[in-house]
């Protein structure tokens, strides 16, 4: 005898309701958006819009300056609830100067530390921060300690490929975004309004 669709849905609802009732804790959450697929930074900026809609104050610190004319920067800089910082003196992948890149990442981290100590900031986005660990520009244990000591209701989103295991372990929510395919691989240019 097959169970009716209605019975199955009722069972499913009971399970979901139970999980919702069990999740009672309210606190700041640490998210990591990593992996090789597209959507790590843009998902974080989606949350920035969501947070602003709820009246939260938001800080964005970008650790790698890919380009200075992104749509998200142009838009969010017009929003009064947003502080926007581009790492250090604006290093890029092209600098080939390890010392300068390290200094720029450390300068960006100092800016981030100010926000991670400020309970008035409800959301901090540390965009492309994972590269700072990959290249040894920042000390991961020091960063983890600072994240752990942040204000209790503050959310943090860290983006970038190849997040280190210790960061994944410290995070509450980790999204590994996979690359099934990307238009760039088929020869499509990075398109304004879609890719930057
Ligand atoms: P987005 O900012 O679009 O969410 P992302 O943060 O996931 O992308 P990054 O690694 O930061 O990805 O890459 C920055 C740029 O490279 C963006 O223009 C993005 O669209 C593009 N990109 C992301 N993933 C891929 C991919 N798998 N292949 C080619 N280009 C990519
Ligand atoms: Mg990104």
PDB file of C-alpha atoms and ligand atoms in Angstrom:
ATOM      1  CA  UNK A   1       0.000   0.000   0.000  1.00  0.00           C
ATOM      2  CA  UNK A   2       1.474   3.372  -0.964  1.00  0.00           C
ATOM      3  CA  UNK A   3       1.466   6.221   1.520  1.00  0.00           C
ATOM      4  CA  UNK A   4      -0.493   9.217   0.267  1.00  0.00           C
ATOM      5  CA  UNK A   5       1.267  12.412  -0.751  1.00  0.00           C
ATOM      6  CA  UNK A   6      -0.574  14.228   2.057  1.00  0.00           C
ATOM      7  CA  UNK A   7       0.643  11.802   4.726  1.00  0.00           C
ATOM      8  CA  UNK A   8       4.227  12.093   3.487  1.00  0.00           C
ATOM      9  CA  UNK A   9       4.047  15.888   3.519  1.00  0.00           C
ATOM     10  CA  UNK A  10       2.590  15.886   7.046  1.00  0.00           C
ATOM     11  CA  UNK A  11       5.469  13.700   8.254  1.00  0.00           C
ATOM     12  CA  UNK A  12       7.987  15.968   6.545  1.00  0.00           C
ATOM     13  CA  UNK A  13       6.408  19.061   8.110  1.00  0.00           C
ATOM     14  CA  UNK A  14       6.549  17.468  11.572  1.00  0.00           C
ATOM     15  CA  UNK A  15      10.292  16.807  11.146  1.00  0.00           C
ATOM     16  CA  UNK A  16      10.963  20.362   9.919  1.00  0.00           C
ATOM     17  CA  UNK A  17       8.832  21.895  12.695  1.00  0.00           C
ATOM     18  CA  UNK A  18      10.775  19.893  15.267  1.00  0.00           C
ATOM     19  CA  UNK A  19      14.092  21.170  13.884  1.00  0.00           C
ATOM     20  CA  UNK A  20      12.832  24.765  13.872  1.00  0.00           C
ATOM     21  CA  UNK A  21      11.675  24.410  17.489  1.00  0.00           C
ATOM     22  CA  UNK A  22      15.065  22.933  18.476  1.00  0.00           C
ATOM     23  CA  UNK A  23      17.081  25.807  16.932  1.00  0.00           C
ATOM     24  CA  UNK A  24      16.708  28.397  19.665  1.00  0.00           C
ATOM     25  CA  UNK A  25      20.128  29.953  19.969  1.00  0.00           C
ATOM     26  CA  UNK A  26      20.630  33.542  18.818  1.00  0.00           C
ATOM     27  CA  UNK A  27      24.193  34.601  18.152  1.00  0.00           C
ATOM     28  CA  UNK A  28      26.585  35.893  15.578  1.00  0.00           C
ATOM     29  CA  UNK A  29      27.495  33.327  12.942  1.00  0.00           C
ATOM     30  CA  UNK A  30      30.786  32.781  11.112  1.00  0.00           C
ATOM     31  CA  UNK A  31      30.299  31.828   7.468  1.00  0.00           C
ATOM     32  CA  UNK A  32      32.922  30.684   5.002  1.00  0.00           C
ATOM     33  CA  UNK A  33      32.140  30.771   1.271  1.00  0.00           C
ATOM     34  CA  UNK A  34      34.854  28.772  -0.466  1.00  0.00           C
ATOM     35  CA  UNK A  35      35.455  26.433  -3.419  1.00  0.00           C
ATOM     36  CA  UNK A  36      36.280  26.913  -7.100  1.00  0.00           C
ATOM     37  CA  UNK A  37      32.812  27.804  -8.366  1.00  0.00           C
ATOM     38  CA  UNK A  38      31.338  31.248  -8.947  1.00  0.00           C
ATOM     39  CA  UNK A  39      29.241  32.826  -6.234  1.00  0.00           C
ATOM     40  CA  UNK A  40      31.429  33.236  -3.139  1.00  0.00           C
ATOM     41  CA  UNK A  41      31.681  37.028  -3.074  1.00  0.00           C
ATOM     42  CA  UNK A  42      28.341  37.691  -4.727  1.00  0.00           C
ATOM     43  CA  UNK A  43      26.575  35.536  -2.100  1.00  0.00           C
ATOM     44  CA  UNK A  44      28.306  37.549   0.614  1.00  0.00           C
ATOM     45  CA  UNK A  45      27.147  40.803  -1.001  1.00  0.00           C
ATOM     46  CA  UNK A  46      23.629  39.415  -1.166  1.00  0.00           C
ATOM     47  CA  UNK A  47      23.786  39.023   2.607  1.00  0.00           C
ATOM     48  CA  UNK A  48      25.029  42.620   2.859  1.00  0.00           C
ATOM     49  CA  UNK A  49      21.778  43.738   1.160  1.00  0.00           C
ATOM     50  CA  UNK A  50      19.788  41.483   3.468  1.00  0.00           C
ATOM     51  CA  UNK A  51      21.501  42.859   6.578  1.00  0.00           C
ATOM     52  CA  UNK A  52      20.976  46.478   5.466  1.00  0.00           C
ATOM     53  CA  UNK A  53      17.290  45.710   4.958  1.00  0.00           C
ATOM     54  CA  UNK A  54      17.151  44.827   8.651  1.00  0.00           C
ATOM     55  CA  UNK A  55      18.971  48.006   9.665  1.00  0.00           C
ATOM     56  CA  UNK A  56      22.318  46.370  10.502  1.00  0.00           C
ATOM     57  CA  UNK A  57      25.558  48.293  10.105  1.00  0.00           C
ATOM     58  CA  UNK A  58      27.916  46.532   7.701  1.00  0.00           C
ATOM     59  CA  UNK A  59      31.662  46.612   7.078  1.00  0.00           C
ATOM     60  CA  UNK A  60      33.324  45.122   3.997  1.00  0.00           C
ATOM     61  CA  UNK A  61      37.091  44.638   3.811  1.00  0.00           C
ATOM     62  CA  UNK A  62      38.458  43.367   0.503  1.00  0.00           C
ATOM     63  CA  UNK A  63      41.825  41.644   0.826  1.00  0.00           C
ATOM     64  CA  UNK A  64      42.584  41.361  -2.869  1.00  0.00           C
ATOM     65  CA  UNK A  65      41.983  44.291  -5.098  1.00  0.00           C
ATOM     66  CA  UNK A  66      41.044  42.723  -8.404  1.00  0.00           C
ATOM     67  CA  UNK A  67      39.625  45.901  -9.898  1.00  0.00           C
ATOM     68  CA  UNK A  68      38.479  49.242  -8.543  1.00  0.00           C
ATOM     69  CA  UNK A  69      35.280  49.601 -10.582  1.00  0.00           C
ATOM     70  CA  UNK A  70      33.037  46.800  -9.366  1.00  0.00           C
ATOM     71  CA  UNK A  71      29.274  47.237  -9.358  1.00  0.00           C
ATOM     72  CA  UNK A  72      29.022  46.109  -5.729  1.00  0.00           C
ATOM     73  CA  UNK A  73      31.506  48.736  -4.555  1.00  0.00           C
ATOM     74  CA  UNK A  74      29.801  51.497  -6.584  1.00  0.00           C
ATOM     75  CA  UNK A  75      26.413  50.534  -5.204  1.00  0.00           C
ATOM     76  CA  UNK A  76      27.222  49.805  -1.572  1.00  0.00           C
ATOM     77  CA  UNK A  77      29.370  52.923  -1.178  1.00  0.00           C
ATOM     78  CA  UNK A  78      26.151  54.935  -1.708  1.00  0.00           C
ATOM     79  CA  UNK A  79      24.524  53.137   1.238  1.00  0.00           C
ATOM     80  CA  UNK A  80      24.820  54.950   4.580  1.00  0.00           C
ATOM     81  CA  UNK A  81      24.993  51.700   6.586  1.00  0.00           C
ATOM     82  CA  UNK A  82      28.103  50.429   4.782  1.00  0.00           C
ATOM     83  CA  UNK A  83      31.822  51.002   5.365  1.00  0.00           C
ATOM     84  CA  UNK A  84      33.867  49.734   2.416  1.00  0.00           C
ATOM     85  CA  UNK A  85      37.624  49.160   2.424  1.00  0.00           C
ATOM     86  CA  UNK A  86      39.897  47.827  -0.265  1.00  0.00           C
ATOM     87  CA  UNK A  87      42.995  46.078   1.082  1.00  0.00           C
ATOM     88  CA  UNK A  88      46.010  48.156   1.972  1.00  0.00           C
ATOM     89  CA  UNK A  89      47.331  50.258  -0.839  1.00  0.00           C
ATOM     90  CA  UNK A  90      45.397  48.213  -3.357  1.00  0.00           C
ATOM     91  CA  UNK A  91      47.631  45.343  -4.282  1.00  0.00           C
ATOM     92  CA  UNK A  92      46.698  43.061  -7.154  1.00  0.00           C
ATOM     93  CA  UNK A  93      47.773  39.653  -8.419  1.00  0.00           C
ATOM     94  CA  UNK A  94      50.121  41.497 -10.731  1.00  0.00           C
ATOM     95  CA  UNK A  95      52.373  43.095  -8.136  1.00  0.00           C
ATOM     96  CA  UNK A  96      54.797  40.106  -7.856  1.00  0.00           C
ATOM     97  CA  UNK A  97      56.057  41.778  -4.714  1.00  0.00           C
ATOM     98  CA  UNK A  98      55.548  39.436  -1.773  1.00  0.00           C
ATOM     99  CA  UNK A  99      56.568  41.922   0.901  1.00  0.00           C
ATOM    100  CA  UNK A 100      54.241  44.579  -0.407  1.00  0.00           C
ATOM    101  CA  UNK A 101      51.339  42.119  -0.669  1.00  0.00           C
ATOM    102  CA  UNK A 102      51.966  40.944   2.893  1.00  0.00           C
ATOM    103  CA  UNK A 103      52.002  44.531   4.178  1.00  0.00           C
ATOM    104  CA  UNK A 104      48.792  45.327   2.315  1.00  0.00           C
ATOM    105  CA  UNK A 105      47.037  42.229   3.735  1.00  0.00           C
ATOM    106  CA  UNK A 106      48.211  43.139   7.232  1.00  0.00           C
ATOM    107  CA  UNK A 107      46.919  46.688   6.786  1.00  0.00           C
ATOM    108  CA  UNK A 108      43.553  45.316   5.654  1.00  0.00           C
ATOM    109  CA  UNK A 109      43.543  43.013   8.679  1.00  0.00           C
ATOM    110  CA  UNK A 110      44.135  45.975  11.012  1.00  0.00           C
ATOM    111  CA  UNK A 111      41.085  47.679   9.506  1.00  0.00           C
ATOM    112  CA  UNK A 112      39.091  44.464   9.954  1.00  0.00           C
ATOM    113  CA  UNK A 113      40.226  44.205  13.600  1.00  0.00           C
ATOM    114  CA  UNK A 114      38.613  47.569  14.315  1.00  0.00           C
ATOM    115  CA  UNK A 115      35.261  46.238  13.100  1.00  0.00           C
ATOM    116  CA  UNK A 116      35.686  42.887  14.846  1.00  0.00           C
ATOM    117  CA  UNK A 117      35.930  44.837  18.115  1.00  0.00           C
ATOM    118  CA  UNK A 118      32.884  47.030  17.453  1.00  0.00           C
ATOM    119  CA  UNK A 119      29.491  45.687  18.580  1.00  0.00           C
ATOM    120  CA  UNK A 120      27.726  48.383  16.520  1.00  0.00           C
ATOM    121  CA  UNK A 121      28.760  46.502  13.352  1.00  0.00           C
ATOM    122  CA  UNK A 122      26.301  43.672  12.764  1.00  0.00           C
ATOM    123  CA  UNK A 123      28.006  42.111   9.732  1.00  0.00           C
ATOM    124  CA  UNK A 124      31.647  42.042   8.656  1.00  0.00           C
ATOM    125  CA  UNK A 125      32.571  40.704   5.205  1.00  0.00           C
ATOM    126  CA  UNK A 126      36.229  39.707   4.751  1.00  0.00           C
ATOM    127  CA  UNK A 127      36.285  39.231   0.991  1.00  0.00           C
ATOM    128  CA  UNK A 128      39.058  37.089  -0.567  1.00  0.00           C
ATOM    129  CA  UNK A 129      40.695  36.701   2.844  1.00  0.00           C
ATOM    130  CA  UNK A 130      41.617  33.025   2.360  1.00  0.00           C
ATOM    131  CA  UNK A 131      44.521  33.963   0.054  1.00  0.00           C
ATOM    132  CA  UNK A 132      46.182  35.714   2.973  1.00  0.00           C
ATOM    133  CA  UNK A 133      46.557  32.301   4.632  1.00  0.00           C
ATOM    134  CA  UNK A 134      47.593  30.507   1.474  1.00  0.00           C
ATOM    135  CA  UNK A 135      50.465  32.943   0.914  1.00  0.00           C
ATOM    136  CA  UNK A 136      51.320  33.348   4.582  1.00  0.00           C
ATOM    137  CA  UNK A 137      50.474  37.063   4.731  1.00  0.00           C
ATOM    138  CA  UNK A 138      48.462  36.613   7.931  1.00  0.00           C
ATOM    139  CA  UNK A 139      48.802  34.386  10.984  1.00  0.00           C
ATOM    140  CA  UNK A 140      45.783  32.063  11.028  1.00  0.00           C
ATOM    141  CA  UNK A 141      45.758  31.362  14.816  1.00  0.00           C
ATOM    142  CA  UNK A 142      45.802  35.110  15.484  1.00  0.00           C
ATOM    143  CA  UNK A 143      42.892  35.641  13.096  1.00  0.00           C
ATOM    144  CA  UNK A 144      40.915  32.764  14.638  1.00  0.00           C
ATOM    145  CA  UNK A 145      41.451  34.178  18.139  1.00  0.00           C
ATOM    146  CA  UNK A 146      40.199  37.589  17.040  1.00  0.00           C
ATOM    147  CA  UNK A 147      37.150  36.038  15.346  1.00  0.00           C
ATOM    148  CA  UNK A 148      36.353  34.028  18.487  1.00  0.00           C
ATOM    149  CA  UNK A 149      36.544  37.165  20.632  1.00  0.00           C
ATOM    150  CA  UNK A 150      34.272  39.287  18.421  1.00  0.00           C
ATOM    151  CA  UNK A 151      30.971  40.752  19.718  1.00  0.00           C
ATOM    152  CA  UNK A 152      28.500  37.940  20.400  1.00  0.00           C
ATOM    153  CA  UNK A 153      25.837  39.046  17.905  1.00  0.00           C
ATOM    154  CA  UNK A 154      28.202  39.978  15.073  1.00  0.00           C
ATOM    155  CA  UNK A 155      28.110  37.923  11.862  1.00  0.00           C
ATOM    156  CA  UNK A 156      31.246  37.441   9.766  1.00  0.00           C
ATOM    157  CA  UNK A 157      31.521  36.135   6.204  1.00  0.00           C
ATOM    158  CA  UNK A 158      34.912  35.103   4.840  1.00  0.00           C
ATOM    159  CA  UNK A 159      35.245  34.391   1.132  1.00  0.00           C
ATOM    160  CA  UNK A 160      37.922  32.950  -1.126  1.00  0.00           C
ATOM    161  CA  UNK A 161      39.124  29.683  -2.599  1.00  0.00           C
ATOM    162  CA  UNK A 162      40.887  26.958  -0.616  1.00  0.00           C
ATOM    163  CA  UNK A 163      39.840  27.938   2.896  1.00  0.00           C
ATOM    164  CA  UNK A 164      42.232  26.281   5.376  1.00  0.00           C
ATOM    165  CA  UNK A 165      40.860  23.408   7.497  1.00  0.00           C
ATOM    166  CA  UNK A 166      41.239  25.284  10.784  1.00  0.00           C
ATOM    167  CA  UNK A 167      39.076  28.100   9.419  1.00  0.00           C
ATOM    168  CA  UNK A 168      36.435  25.610   8.230  1.00  0.00           C
ATOM    169  CA  UNK A 169      36.489  24.024  11.684  1.00  0.00           C
ATOM    170  CA  UNK A 170      36.004  27.392  13.393  1.00  0.00           C
ATOM    171  CA  UNK A 171      33.123  28.394  11.098  1.00  0.00           C
ATOM    172  CA  UNK A 172      29.454  27.730  11.844  1.00  0.00           C
ATOM    173  CA  UNK A 173      28.397  27.562   8.197  1.00  0.00           C
ATOM    174  CA  UNK A 174      30.688  26.510   5.353  1.00  0.00           C
ATOM    175  CA  UNK A 175      29.627  26.537   1.710  1.00  0.00           C
ATOM    176  CA  UNK A 176      31.927  24.791  -0.739  1.00  0.00           C
ATOM    177  CA  UNK A 177      30.822  26.145  -4.099  1.00  0.00           C
ATOM    178  CA  UNK A 178      31.740  23.806  -6.912  1.00  0.00           C
ATOM    179  CA  UNK A 179      32.565  24.739 -10.483  1.00  0.00           C
ATOM    180  CA  UNK A 180      30.394  22.685 -12.796  1.00  0.00           C
ATOM    181  CA  UNK A 181      31.039  25.079 -15.665  1.00  0.00           C
ATOM    182  CA  UNK A 182      31.710  28.758 -16.141  1.00  0.00           C
ATOM    183  CA  UNK A 183      31.070  30.956 -19.172  1.00  0.00           C
ATOM    184  CA  UNK A 184      34.670  32.211 -19.059  1.00  0.00           C
ATOM    185  CA  UNK A 185      35.865  28.703 -19.980  1.00  0.00           C
ATOM    186  CA  UNK A 186      33.761  28.996 -23.148  1.00  0.00           C
ATOM    187  CA  UNK A 187      35.422  32.303 -24.013  1.00  0.00           C
ATOM    188  CA  UNK A 188      32.893  34.763 -22.550  1.00  0.00           C
ATOM    189  CA  UNK A 189      34.516  37.883 -21.106  1.00  0.00           C
ATOM    190  CA  UNK A 190      33.941  38.843 -17.471  1.00  0.00           C
ATOM    191  CA  UNK A 191      30.714  40.790 -17.901  1.00  0.00           C
ATOM    192  CA  UNK A 192      29.920  44.006 -16.004  1.00  0.00           C
ATOM    193  CA  UNK A 193      26.846  43.634 -13.831  1.00  0.00           C
ATOM    194  CA  UNK A 194      27.267  39.861 -13.703  1.00  0.00           C
ATOM    195  CA  UNK A 195      30.880  39.073 -12.894  1.00  0.00           C
ATOM    196  CA  UNK A 196      31.982  42.426 -11.436  1.00  0.00           C
TER     197      UNK A 196
HETATM  198  P1  LIG B   1      31.608  36.216  -7.716  1.00  0.00           P
HETATM  199  O1  LIG B   1      32.253  37.518  -7.275  1.00  0.00           O
HETATM  200  O2  LIG B   1      31.097  36.313  -9.111  1.00  0.00           O
HETATM  201  O3  LIG B   1      30.657  35.669  -6.723  1.00  0.00           O
HETATM  202  P2  LIG B   1      33.599  34.434  -6.681  1.00  0.00           P
HETATM  203  O4  LIG B   1      33.799  35.352  -5.541  1.00  0.00           O
HETATM  204  O5  LIG B   1      32.993  33.109  -6.393  1.00  0.00           O
HETATM  205  O6  LIG B   1      32.801  35.152  -7.836  1.00  0.00           O
HETATM  206  P3  LIG B   1      36.448  34.676  -7.280  1.00  0.00           P
HETATM  207  O7  LIG B   1      37.376  33.526  -7.184  1.00  0.00           O
HETATM  208  O8  LIG B   1      36.517  35.740  -6.257  1.00  0.00           O
HETATM  209  O9  LIG B   1      34.956  34.097  -7.401  1.00  0.00           O
HETATM  210  O10 LIG B   1      36.621  35.256  -8.736  1.00  0.00           O
HETATM  211  C1  LIG B   1      36.462  36.554  -9.088  1.00  0.00           C
HETATM  212  C2  LIG B   1      36.108  36.679 -10.551  1.00  0.00           C
HETATM  213  O11 LIG B   1      36.301  35.472 -11.275  1.00  0.00           O
HETATM  214  C3  LIG B   1      34.636  37.032 -10.750  1.00  0.00           C
HETATM  215  O12 LIG B   1      34.543  37.880 -11.863  1.00  0.00           O
HETATM  216  C4  LIG B   1      33.992  35.714 -11.020  1.00  0.00           C
HETATM  217  O13 LIG B   1      32.814  35.822 -11.803  1.00  0.00           O
HETATM  218  C5  LIG B   1      35.074  34.971 -11.761  1.00  0.00           C
HETATM  219  N1  LIG B   1      34.968  33.542 -11.489  1.00  0.00           N
HETATM  220  C6  LIG B   1      34.500  32.935 -10.393  1.00  0.00           C
HETATM  221  N2  LIG B   1      34.541  31.593 -10.496  1.00  0.00           N
HETATM  222  C7  LIG B   1      35.066  31.334 -11.704  1.00  0.00           C
HETATM  223  C8  LIG B   1      35.340  30.125 -12.418  1.00  0.00           C
HETATM  224  N3  LIG B   1      35.094  28.927 -11.889  1.00  0.00           N
HETATM  225  N4  LIG B   1      35.887  30.245 -13.661  1.00  0.00           N
HETATM  226  C9  LIG B   1      36.137  31.445 -14.195  1.00  0.00           C
HETATM  227  N5  LIG B   1      35.906  32.620 -13.569  1.00  0.00           N
HETATM  228  C10 LIG B   1      35.357  32.580 -12.345  1.00  0.00           C
HETATM  229 MG1  LIG B   2      35.302  36.479  -4.809  1.00  0.00          MG
END
